[in-house]
Coordinates of C-alpha atoms in Angstrom, one line a residue:
M1 CA 42.7 33.8 2.5
K2 CA 39.5 34.5 0.7
K3 CA 38.2 31.0 0.1
C4 CA 39.5 27.6 -0.4
G5 CA 38.1 24.9 -2.8
V6 CA 37.8 21.3 -1.8
T7 CA 37.5 19.0 -4.8
M8 CA 35.8 15.9 -3.3
G9 CA 38.4 15.5 -0.5
R10 CA 41.1 17.7 -2.0
L11 CA 41.9 21.1 -0.5
K12 CA 43.3 23.7 -3.0
P13 CA 44.2 27.3 -2.2
V14 CA 42.4 30.1 -4.1
G15 CA 44.3 33.4 -3.8
F16 CA 45.7 33.6 -0.3
T17 CA 49.1 34.6 1.3
G18 CA 50.6 33.3 4.5
S19 CA 49.5 30.4 6.5
L20 CA 46.0 29.1 6.9
R21 CA 44.6 30.2 10.3
I22 CA 41.0 29.4 10.9
P23 CA 40.6 31.6 14.0
D24 CA 41.3 34.7 11.8
L25 CA 38.3 34.0 9.7
T26 CA 34.8 35.1 10.5
R27 CA 33.1 33.1 7.7
H28 CA 34.7 30.3 5.8
H29 CA 33.0 29.0 2.6
V30 CA 34.0 25.5 1.5
I31 CA 32.9 24.5 -2.1
F32 CA 32.4 20.8 -3.0
E33 CA 33.2 20.5 -6.7
P34 CA 33.2 17.5 -9.0
H35 CA 36.5 15.7 -9.3
E36 CA 38.5 16.9 -12.3
A37 CA 40.0 14.1 -14.4
G38 CA 43.7 14.1 -14.9
R39 CA 44.6 16.2 -11.9
P40 CA 46.3 14.6 -8.8
N41 CA 44.9 15.0 -5.4
D42 CA 47.7 17.2 -4.1
V43 CA 47.5 19.8 -1.4
R44 CA 50.4 22.0 -2.5
G45 CA 50.2 25.5 -0.9
L46 CA 48.7 24.4 2.4
E47 CA 50.5 24.1 5.6
P48 CA 51.7 20.6 6.6
S49 CA 49.0 20.2 9.3
M50 CA 46.3 20.4 6.6
S51 CA 48.0 18.2 4.0
V52 CA 46.4 14.9 5.1
V53 CA 42.8 14.9 3.9
H54 CA 41.4 11.5 2.8
P55 CA 39.6 11.7 -0.6
I56 CA 35.8 11.5 -0.5
R57 CA 34.8 9.8 -3.8
H58 CA 31.4 10.1 -5.3
V59 CA 30.2 6.6 -6.2
P60 CA 27.5 6.7 -9.0
R61 CA 24.4 4.7 -8.3
T62 CA 23.8 2.1 -10.9
D63 CA 20.3 0.9 -9.7
D64 CA 17.3 1.7 -11.8
A65 CA 15.3 3.4 -9.1
S66 CA 17.7 6.3 -8.5
P67 CA 20.0 7.3 -11.4
C68 CA 23.1 9.2 -10.7
R69 CA 22.6 13.0 -10.8
P70 CA 25.2 15.8 -10.9
S71 CA 26.0 17.1 -7.5
P72 CA 25.5 20.8 -6.9
P73 CA 27.9 22.9 -4.9
C74 CA 27.4 22.9 -1.1
F75 CA 28.4 25.9 1.0
I76 CA 29.3 25.4 4.7
T77 CA 29.7 28.2 7.2
L78 CA 32.2 27.5 9.9
P79 CA 32.0 29.0 13.5
K80 CA 33.2 32.5 14.3
R81 CA 36.4 33.5 15.8
G82 CA 37.3 31.7 19.1
S83 CA 34.9 28.8 18.6
L84 CA 37.4 26.6 16.8
R85 CA 41.2 26.6 17.1
A86 CA 43.3 25.2 14.3
G87 CA 46.7 26.2 15.5
G88 CA 47.6 22.6 16.3
M89 CA 46.8 19.1 15.3
L90 CA 43.6 19.2 17.3
G91 CA 42.0 22.0 15.3
T92 CA 43.2 20.4 12.0
G93 CA 41.7 17.1 13.0
L94 CA 38.4 18.6 14.0
L95 CA 38.2 20.5 10.7
R96 CA 38.9 17.3 8.7
V97 CA 36.3 15.3 10.7
A98 CA 33.7 18.1 10.2
L99 CA 34.3 18.2 6.5
L100 CA 34.1 14.5 6.1
L101 CA 30.9 14.3 8.2
L102 CA 29.2 17.2 6.4
A103 CA 30.2 15.8 3.0
G104 CA 28.7 12.4 3.9
V105 CA 25.5 14.0 5.1
W106 CA 25.3 16.1 1.9
Q107 CA 25.8 13.1 -0.4
A108 CA 23.1 11.2 1.4
A109 CA 20.7 14.2 1.2
V110 CA 21.4 14.5 -2.6
A111 CA 20.9 10.7 -3.2
A112 CA 17.8 10.5 -1.0
P113 CA 15.4 12.3 -3.4
A114 CA 16.6 10.3 -6.3
A115 CA 15.9 7.1 -4.5
S116 CA 12.5 8.2 -3.2
T117 CA 11.1 9.1 -6.6
G118 CA 10.8 5.5 -7.7
E119 CA 11.5 6.3 -11.3
F120 CA 12.8 3.7 -13.7
T121 CA 15.5 4.2 -16.4
H122 CA 15.2 0.8 -18.1
P123 CA 12.2 0.2 -20.4
L124 CA 9.4 -1.7 -18.7
S125 CA 7.8 -4.7 -20.3
L126 CA 4.2 -5.5 -19.6
D127 CA 5.0 -8.3 -17.2
H128 CA 7.4 -6.0 -15.3
A129 CA 4.9 -3.2 -15.1
I130 CA 2.3 -5.7 -13.7
Q131 CA 4.7 -7.0 -11.1
L132 CA 5.7 -3.4 -10.1
A133 CA 2.0 -2.5 -9.7
L134 CA 1.3 -5.5 -7.6
D135 CA 4.2 -4.7 -5.3
R136 CA 3.6 -0.9 -5.1
N137 CA -0.1 -0.2 -5.5
P138 CA -1.7 1.1 -2.3
D139 CA -5.0 -0.8 -3.0
V140 CA -3.1 -4.1 -2.7
H141 CA -1.4 -2.9 0.5
S142 CA -4.8 -1.9 1.9
A143 CA -6.2 -5.3 1.1
Q144 CA -3.2 -6.9 2.8
N145 CA -3.7 -4.7 5.9
A146 CA -7.3 -5.7 6.0
L147 CA -6.3 -9.4 6.0
Q148 CA -3.9 -8.8 8.8
A149 CA -6.6 -7.1 10.8
A150 CA -9.0 -10.0 10.1
E151 CA -6.3 -12.5 11.2
A152 CA -5.7 -10.6 14.4
A153 CA -9.5 -10.7 15.1
R154 CA -9.4 -14.5 14.5
R155 CA -6.6 -14.9 17.0
A156 CA -8.5 -12.7 19.5
A157 CA -11.6 -14.9 19.1
V158 CA -9.5 -18.1 19.7
G159 CA -8.0 -16.5 22.8
K160 CA -11.4 -16.2 24.4
L161 CA -11.6 -20.0 24.6
F162 CA -8.8 -20.1 27.2
P163 CA -8.8 -19.0 30.8
Q164 CA -7.9 -15.4 31.5
I165 CA -5.4 -14.8 34.3
K166 CA -4.8 -11.4 35.8
A167 CA -2.8 -9.9 38.6
L168 CA -5.0 -8.3 41.3
S169 CA -4.3 -5.7 43.9
W170 CA -6.7 -3.6 45.9
Y171 CA -6.4 -1.4 49.0
G172 CA -9.2 -0.6 51.4
I173 CA -9.4 2.1 54.1
Y174 CA -12.0 1.9 56.9
P175 CA -11.8 5.1 59.0
S176 CA -15.2 4.8 60.8
Q177 CA -15.7 1.1 61.2
N178 CA -12.8 -1.3 61.2
V179 CA -12.9 -4.5 59.2
L180 CA -11.9 -8.0 60.1
L181 CA -8.8 -8.9 58.1
L182 CA -9.6 -12.5 57.4
P183 CA -12.4 -14.2 59.3
G184 CA -10.9 -17.6 58.7
H185 CA -7.7 -16.6 60.4
M186 CA -9.2 -14.9 63.5
D187 CA -7.4 -15.9 66.7
I188 CA -9.5 -17.3 69.6
P189 CA -8.3 -16.1 73.0
T190 CA -7.5 -18.6 75.7
L191 CA -8.9 -18.5 79.2
Q192 CA -5.5 -17.2 80.5
D193 CA -5.7 -14.3 78.0
I194 CA -9.0 -13.0 79.2
S195 CA -8.9 -14.0 82.9
A196 CA -9.2 -11.1 85.4
P197 CA -10.1 -10.6 89.0
T198 CA -13.5 -9.2 88.2
T199 CA -16.0 -9.8 85.5
Q200 CA -15.8 -6.3 84.2
Q201 CA -12.1 -6.5 83.8
S202 CA -12.4 -9.9 82.0
T203 CA -14.9 -8.4 79.6
Q204 CA -12.6 -5.5 78.8
K205 CA -9.7 -7.8 78.0
M206 CA -12.0 -9.8 75.7
L207 CA -13.0 -6.7 73.8
G208 CA -9.4 -5.5 73.6
F209 CA -8.4 -8.9 72.2
Q210 CA -11.1 -8.7 69.5
R211 CA -10.2 -5.1 68.6
A212 CA -6.7 -6.3 67.7
Q213 CA -8.2 -8.6 65.1
F214 CA -9.8 -5.7 63.2
Q215 CA -7.9 -3.4 60.9
D216 CA -8.5 0.2 59.6
S217 CA -6.6 -0.4 56.3
V218 CA -6.0 -3.6 54.3
L219 CA -3.8 -4.2 51.3
N220 CA -4.5 -7.3 49.1
V221 CA -2.2 -8.7 46.4
G222 CA -2.9 -11.8 44.4
L223 CA -3.9 -13.5 41.1
G224 CA -7.3 -13.9 39.6
L225 CA -8.6 -16.5 37.0
S226 CA -11.8 -16.2 35.0
W227 CA -13.0 -18.8 32.5
Q228 CA -16.2 -18.8 30.5
L229 CA -17.1 -22.5 30.4
Y230 CA -20.3 -22.2 28.4
A231 CA -21.8 -19.2 26.5
G232 CA -24.5 -20.8 24.5
G233 CA -22.2 -21.7 21.6
R234 CA -21.1 -18.0 21.1
L235 CA -17.4 -18.6 21.6
K236 CA -17.2 -21.3 19.0
A237 CA -19.3 -19.3 16.6
G238 CA -17.1 -16.3 17.2
V239 CA -14.0 -18.3 16.2
E240 CA -15.7 -19.7 13.1
G241 CA -17.0 -16.3 12.1
A242 CA -13.6 -14.7 12.4
R243 CA -12.0 -17.5 10.4
A244 CA -14.5 -17.0 7.6
E245 CA -13.9 -13.2 7.6
A246 CA -10.2 -13.8 7.3
Q247 CA -10.8 -16.1 4.3
A248 CA -13.0 -13.4 2.8
A249 CA -10.2 -10.9 3.2
D250 CA -7.7 -13.3 1.6
Y251 CA -10.0 -13.7 -1.4
R252 CA -10.4 -9.9 -1.6
I253 CA -6.6 -9.6 -2.1
N254 CA -6.8 -11.9 -5.1
Y255 CA -9.7 -9.9 -6.5
V256 CA -7.8 -6.6 -6.1
R257 CA -4.7 -8.2 -7.7
Q258 CA -6.7 -9.4 -10.7
Q259 CA -8.4 -6.1 -11.2
L260 CA -5.1 -4.3 -11.0
T261 CA -3.5 -6.7 -13.4
F262 CA -6.2 -6.1 -16.0
A263 CA -6.0 -2.3 -15.5
V264 CA -2.3 -2.3 -16.1
T265 CA -2.6 -4.6 -19.1
Q266 CA -5.3 -2.4 -20.7
T267 CA -3.4 0.8 -19.9
Y268 CA -0.1 -0.5 -21.1
L269 CA -1.5 -1.6 -24.4
G270 CA -3.5 1.6 -24.7
I271 CA -0.2 3.5 -24.5
G272 CA 1.1 1.5 -27.4
V273 CA -2.1 2.2 -29.5
A274 CA -1.9 5.9 -28.7
E275 CA 1.8 6.1 -29.6
R276 CA 1.3 4.3 -33.0
S277 CA -1.8 6.4 -33.7
E278 CA 0.3 9.5 -33.0
Q279 CA 2.9 8.3 -35.5
A280 CA 0.2 7.6 -38.1
V281 CA -1.2 11.1 -37.6
Q282 CA 2.2 12.7 -37.9
A283 CA 2.8 10.7 -41.1
S284 CA -0.5 11.9 -42.5
I285 CA 0.5 15.5 -41.7
K286 CA 3.7 15.0 -43.5
H287 CA 1.9 13.6 -46.6
L288 CA -0.6 16.4 -46.5
T289 CA 2.2 19.0 -46.3
E290 CA 3.8 17.4 -49.4
A291 CA 0.5 17.5 -51.2
K292 CA 0.0 21.1 -50.2
S293 CA 3.4 22.0 -51.6
N294 CA 2.7 20.3 -54.9
L295 CA -0.7 22.0 -55.1
Q296 CA 0.9 25.4 -54.6
T297 CA 3.1 24.7 -57.6
F298 CA 0.1 23.7 -59.8
V299 CA -1.9 26.7 -58.5
K300 CA 0.8 29.1 -59.5
V301 CA 0.9 27.8 -63.1
G302 CA -2.9 27.7 -63.2
A303 CA -3.1 23.9 -63.5
K304 CA -5.3 23.6 -60.4
P305 CA -7.9 25.9 -58.9
R306 CA -7.1 27.7 -55.6
L307 CA -10.1 26.0 -54.0
D308 CA -8.3 22.6 -54.0
L309 CA -5.4 24.2 -52.1
L310 CA -7.8 25.7 -49.5
R311 CA -9.4 22.3 -49.0
V312 CA -6.0 20.6 -48.4
E313 CA -5.0 23.3 -46.0
A314 CA -8.3 22.9 -44.1
R315 CA -7.7 19.1 -43.9
L316 CA -4.2 19.7 -42.7
E317 CA -5.4 21.9 -39.9
Q318 CA -8.0 19.3 -39.0
T319 CA -5.3 16.6 -38.9
R320 CA -3.1 18.8 -36.7
Q321 CA -6.1 19.2 -34.3
L322 CA -6.4 15.4 -34.4
L323 CA -2.7 15.1 -33.5
A324 CA -3.3 17.4 -30.5
D325 CA -6.2 15.3 -29.3
T326 CA -4.1 12.1 -29.7
Q327 CA -1.3 13.6 -27.8
A328 CA -3.7 14.7 -25.0
A329 CA -5.0 11.1 -24.8
L330 CA -1.5 9.8 -24.7
V331 CA -0.7 12.1 -21.8
T332 CA -3.8 10.8 -20.0
V333 CA -3.1 7.1 -20.4
R334 CA 0.6 7.6 -19.5
G335 CA -0.4 9.3 -16.3
N336 CA -2.8 6.5 -15.5
L337 CA 0.0 4.0 -15.8
R338 CA 2.1 6.0 -13.4
R339 CA -0.9 6.2 -11.0
L340 CA -1.3 2.4 -11.1
L341 CA 2.4 2.0 -10.3
D342 CA 2.0 4.4 -7.3
L343 CA 4.0 7.2 -9.0
D344 CA 3.1 10.8 -9.5
P345 CA 0.7 11.0 -12.5
S346 CA 2.2 14.3 -13.5
G347 CA 5.7 12.9 -13.8
P348 CA 7.6 12.1 -17.1
P349 CA 6.5 9.2 -19.3
L350 CA 7.7 5.8 -18.2
P351 CA 10.0 4.1 -20.7
L352 CA 8.3 1.1 -22.2
V353 CA 9.6 -1.8 -24.2
G354 CA 7.1 -1.0 -27.0
E355 CA 6.2 -4.6 -27.7
N356 CA 3.8 -5.2 -30.5
A357 CA 0.3 -5.5 -29.3
G358 CA -0.3 -8.4 -31.6
S359 CA 2.8 -10.3 -30.7
G360 CA 3.1 -13.3 -28.5
E361 CA 1.0 -16.4 -28.4
T362 CA -2.5 -16.3 -27.2
P363 CA -2.8 -18.4 -24.0
A364 CA -4.9 -21.5 -24.1
I365 CA -8.5 -20.6 -23.2
P366 CA -11.1 -23.3 -22.5
S367 CA -14.4 -23.4 -24.3
R368 CA -17.2 -21.3 -22.9
P369 CA -19.2 -24.2 -21.5
V370 CA -16.1 -25.5 -19.6
A371 CA -15.4 -22.0 -18.3
L372 CA -19.0 -21.5 -17.1
D373 CA -18.9 -24.8 -15.2
G374 CA -15.9 -24.0 -13.1
V375 CA -16.0 -20.2 -12.9
L376 CA -17.5 -19.9 -9.4
V377 CA -14.6 -21.9 -8.0
H378 CA -12.0 -19.5 -9.3
R379 CA -13.7 -16.2 -9.0
P380 CA -12.2 -14.5 -5.9
D381 CA -15.1 -12.0 -5.5
Y382 CA -17.6 -14.8 -5.4
Q383 CA -15.5 -16.8 -3.0
A384 CA -15.1 -13.7 -0.8
L385 CA -18.8 -13.1 -0.6
Q386 CA -19.4 -16.7 0.1
S387 CA -17.0 -16.6 3.0
A388 CA -18.7 -13.4 4.2
V389 CA -22.1 -15.2 4.1
E390 CA -20.6 -18.0 6.3
A391 CA -19.3 -15.3 8.7
Q392 CA -22.7 -13.7 8.9
R393 CA -24.3 -17.1 9.6
E394 CA -22.0 -17.4 12.6
H395 CA -23.0 -13.9 13.8
L396 CA -26.6 -15.1 13.7
R397 CA -25.6 -18.0 15.9
I398 CA -24.0 -15.6 18.4
A399 CA -27.1 -13.6 18.6
Q400 CA -29.2 -16.7 19.2
G401 CA -26.8 -18.0 21.8
A402 CA -27.3 -14.9 23.9
R403 CA -30.7 -16.4 25.0
L404 CA -29.0 -19.4 26.5
P405 CA -27.4 -19.7 30.0
E406 CA -23.8 -18.7 30.7
V407 CA -21.5 -20.7 33.0
D408 CA -18.5 -18.9 34.4
L409 CA -15.7 -20.1 36.6
S410 CA -13.7 -17.6 38.7
A411 CA -11.0 -18.1 41.2
K412 CA -8.8 -15.8 43.3
A413 CA -5.7 -16.4 45.4
W414 CA -4.3 -13.4 47.4
E415 CA -2.5 -12.3 50.5
A416 CA -3.9 -9.6 52.8
H417 CA -1.8 -7.2 54.8
G418 CA -3.7 -5.2 57.5
N419 CA -2.7 -2.3 59.7
R420 CA -4.4 -1.0 62.9
T421 CA -3.7 2.6 63.9
G422 CA -1.9 2.6 67.2
G423 CA -1.5 -1.1 67.2
P424 CA 0.9 -3.7 65.8
I425 CA 1.2 -4.3 62.1
S426 CA -0.2 -7.7 61.1
S427 CA 1.7 -10.1 58.9
W428 CA 0.6 -11.3 55.4
E429 CA -2.3 -13.6 55.6
P430 CA -3.1 -15.9 52.5
D431 CA -6.6 -16.6 51.3
S432 CA -8.3 -18.0 48.2
Q433 CA -11.8 -18.1 46.6
I434 CA -13.4 -20.3 43.9
M435 CA -16.8 -19.5 42.5
L436 CA -18.9 -21.1 39.8
S437 CA -21.7 -18.9 38.5
V438 CA -24.7 -19.5 36.2
S439 CA -26.7 -16.7 34.6
I440 CA -29.8 -16.9 32.5
P441 CA -31.3 -13.9 30.7
I442 CA -35.0 -13.6 31.7
F443 CA -36.1 -10.2 30.5
T444 CA -34.0 -7.8 28.4
G445 CA -36.6 -5.5 27.0
G446 CA -36.7 -7.3 23.7
T447 CA -33.1 -6.5 22.7
L448 CA -32.1 -10.1 22.2
R449 CA -35.0 -10.8 19.9
A450 CA -34.3 -7.6 17.9
Q451 CA -30.6 -8.6 17.6
V452 CA -31.6 -12.0 16.3
H453 CA -33.9 -10.5 13.7
Q454 CA -31.2 -8.0 12.7
Q455 CA -28.6 -10.7 12.0
R456 CA -31.1 -12.9 10.2
A457 CA -32.1 -10.0 7.9
R458 CA -28.4 -9.3 7.2
L459 CA -27.9 -13.0 6.3
D460 CA -30.9 -12.9 3.9
Q461 CA -29.5 -9.8 2.3
M462 CA -26.1 -11.3 1.8
N463 CA -27.6 -14.5 0.3
D464 CA -29.5 -12.4 -2.2
R465 CA -26.3 -10.6 -3.1
L466 CA -24.6 -14.0 -3.6
T467 CA -27.3 -15.2 -5.9
S468 CA -27.1 -11.9 -7.9
L469 CA -23.3 -12.2 -8.1
K470 CA -23.6 -15.7 -9.4
Q471 CA -25.7 -14.6 -12.3
Q472 CA -23.5 -11.6 -12.9
V473 CA -20.4 -13.8 -13.1
R474 CA -21.9 -16.1 -15.7
W475 CA -23.0 -13.1 -17.7
E476 CA -19.5 -11.6 -17.5
V477 CA -18.0 -14.8 -18.8
T478 CA -20.5 -15.0 -21.7
R479 CA -19.8 -11.4 -22.6
A480 CA -16.0 -11.7 -22.4
Y481 CA -16.1 -14.7 -24.8
A482 CA -18.3 -12.8 -27.3
E483 CA -16.0 -9.8 -27.2
L484 CA -12.9 -12.0 -27.7
H485 CA -14.5 -13.6 -30.8
A486 CA -15.4 -10.2 -32.2
A487 CA -11.9 -8.8 -31.5
Q488 CA -10.3 -11.7 -33.3
V489 CA -12.5 -11.2 -36.4
K490 CA -11.9 -7.5 -36.2
V491 CA -8.2 -7.9 -36.5
D492 CA -8.4 -9.8 -39.8
A493 CA -10.8 -7.2 -41.2
A494 CA -8.7 -4.3 -40.0
R495 CA -5.6 -5.7 -41.5
A496 CA -7.2 -6.2 -44.9
G497 CA -8.7 -2.7 -44.7
M498 CA -5.4 -1.1 -43.7
R499 CA -3.6 -2.7 -46.7
S500 CA -6.3 -1.6 -49.1
A501 CA -6.5 2.0 -47.7
D502 CA -2.7 2.3 -47.7
E503 CA -2.5 1.2 -51.3
A504 CA -5.3 3.6 -52.4
F505 CA -3.6 6.5 -50.6
Q506 CA -0.3 5.8 -52.2
V507 CA -1.9 5.8 -55.6
E508 CA -3.7 9.1 -54.9
R509 CA -0.5 10.6 -53.7
Q510 CA 1.3 9.7 -56.9
K511 CA -1.6 11.1 -59.0
A512 CA -1.5 14.3 -57.0
A513 CA 2.3 14.6 -57.5
V514 CA 1.8 14.8 -61.3
G515 CA -1.4 16.7 -61.2
A516 CA -3.6 13.8 -62.5
G517 CA -5.8 13.1 -59.5
T518 CA -8.4 15.2 -57.8
V519 CA -8.2 16.7 -54.3
T520 CA -11.4 15.1 -53.2
D521 CA -10.0 11.6 -54.0
L522 CA -6.7 12.5 -52.2
L523 CA -8.4 13.7 -49.1
D524 CA -10.8 10.8 -49.0
A525 CA -7.9 8.3 -49.4
Q526 CA -5.9 10.1 -46.6
A527 CA -8.8 10.0 -44.2
A528 CA -9.5 6.3 -45.0
D529 CA -5.8 5.4 -44.6
L530 CA -5.5 7.2 -41.2
S531 CA -8.7 5.6 -40.0
A532 CA -7.7 2.1 -41.2
Q533 CA -4.3 2.3 -39.4
T534 CA -5.9 3.5 -36.1
S535 CA -8.5 0.7 -36.4
F536 CA -5.8 -1.9 -37.0
Y537 CA -3.7 -0.8 -34.0
Q538 CA -6.8 -0.8 -31.8
A539 CA -7.9 -4.2 -33.0
Q540 CA -4.5 -5.7 -32.3
A541 CA -4.5 -4.4 -28.7
G542 CA -8.2 -5.3 -28.4
V543 CA -7.4 -9.0 -28.9
R544 CA -5.0 -9.0 -26.0
V545 CA -7.3 -6.9 -23.8
A546 CA -10.2 -9.3 -24.7
V547 CA -8.0 -12.3 -23.7
A548 CA -7.2 -10.6 -20.4
R549 CA -10.9 -9.8 -19.9
V550 CA -11.8 -13.5 -20.4
E551 CA -9.2 -14.5 -17.8
L552 CA -10.5 -11.9 -15.5
A553 CA -14.0 -13.1 -15.9
M554 CA -12.9 -16.7 -15.2
G555 CA -10.9 -15.6 -12.1
V556 CA -7.5 -16.9 -13.4
L557 CA -5.9 -13.7 -14.5
D558 CA -3.4 -13.5 -11.7
Q559 CA -2.2 -17.0 -10.8
Q560 CA 0.9 -15.9 -8.9
P561 CA 0.8 -17.1 -5.2
N562 CA 0.6 -14.4 -2.6
T563 CA 3.3 -15.8 -0.4
A564 CA 3.1 -13.0 2.1
V565 CA -0.4 -13.7 3.2
R566 CA -1.5 -16.9 1.3
G567 CA -3.3 -19.4 3.6
V568 CA -3.8 -17.0 6.5
G569 CA -7.0 -17.7 8.3
R570 CA -7.6 -21.0 6.6

């Protein structure tokens, strides 16, 4: 046998004589090919032991993220002679199991790259693109991780309010001078224990009894408790400061989400403007090409001077250059949308719904005085900085509390086990200790005063930033409303200008077709028509972008609740 083909679970012979004997093969190539429609999954030509091979069917993926792709052939090299025996059912079963396992691994490897690319086959609407960006963008994930870190710091600060219990163990060796195991448990000898015929003998017995109470090594095992009862208000300030920092991190998530929503909206609508501008430039090239063809006819018969033809050709080349610039801008804005969705910016363009930039109802927007009155309540960046100021105020209290006394409670309960070289091993002896300590800083080299000044300066700095941000927020709202009004007026003017320019260009084209008009009028009309169309498309998208900018300035652009982290640290 030269090689055998396996069609997704079907073995078919390819030019061999005799029975199939795996031990006779040094290398055996198995080809996985797509299933051929209309052919039964038979195994004619193979020996009976190889006739039962369950089909492995390729199930196309229907999800958007990983479209089905054609499967390339896969070549498998089986072991050499003697490593696998297929003379009986054992070898046949091993071959079938190996083929099934390798086929499954191969299918998973083929499907994995398609699933990891994160591409989308269905057209994306603006709302869908925004939701995908909020779910996938790494800036949002980074802000969420920062919130989790702040929440963990808050829990750590709360934990300092409770007693700390630890397991204790220590071991001491006293080679030169023995130590008394537990003074409270020292045995007192009786008169019978130290009585002797002579005074000298009685003294020796007393000393020997005392030596038995001392140990040359002691092992202690127990539990220890420490509780900071008072720290000058630093513990409570630490908890309040950590809670304020967690709130600031939560507000920063909202700020990142709103900035991302505006960026996706602006980019998505920018793609629509670029695509329609590209179509307008292509249509202008088509019209100029027709005008060039007509002029060539008139030039041949002497009805028009050759200079007019040269001017049209020059305008045609300029328009083609404009098309190249428009297409370059389109590539840039498409790549930016992919970047916002955490996709490779160099990948293919994402399919978009292509909704009209001027379609849809404009959301209800309050008047500018009403928006200015409540903007600080809704702006997440202002709320985040305000929470950061509260956290800094607690840090100042911590620095000030370092000057106050500290009261600590500590307790230990343990059992000691001693050993005297050459003597008996003593039993476990329990003991305990409770201690209440008070410490007051008297002189620290001026470090405490410097720390207080440092934290107070930081607080003043953040208060100045808060005041500046307050003025900036009100300025952004005022500017956003002015830009919205200008964009709404621009749409009406651009629509009227596009109608007028298009009508004038059609008239000049008709004149040029019969040789009645001038090339100057035709080129001027073409330039005005192209500029009017581009301005109209930009004005349409500009209204929606201006509305989004107003909502961003008011802090209400993204009103979807962040259920994963909302309320943490509050």
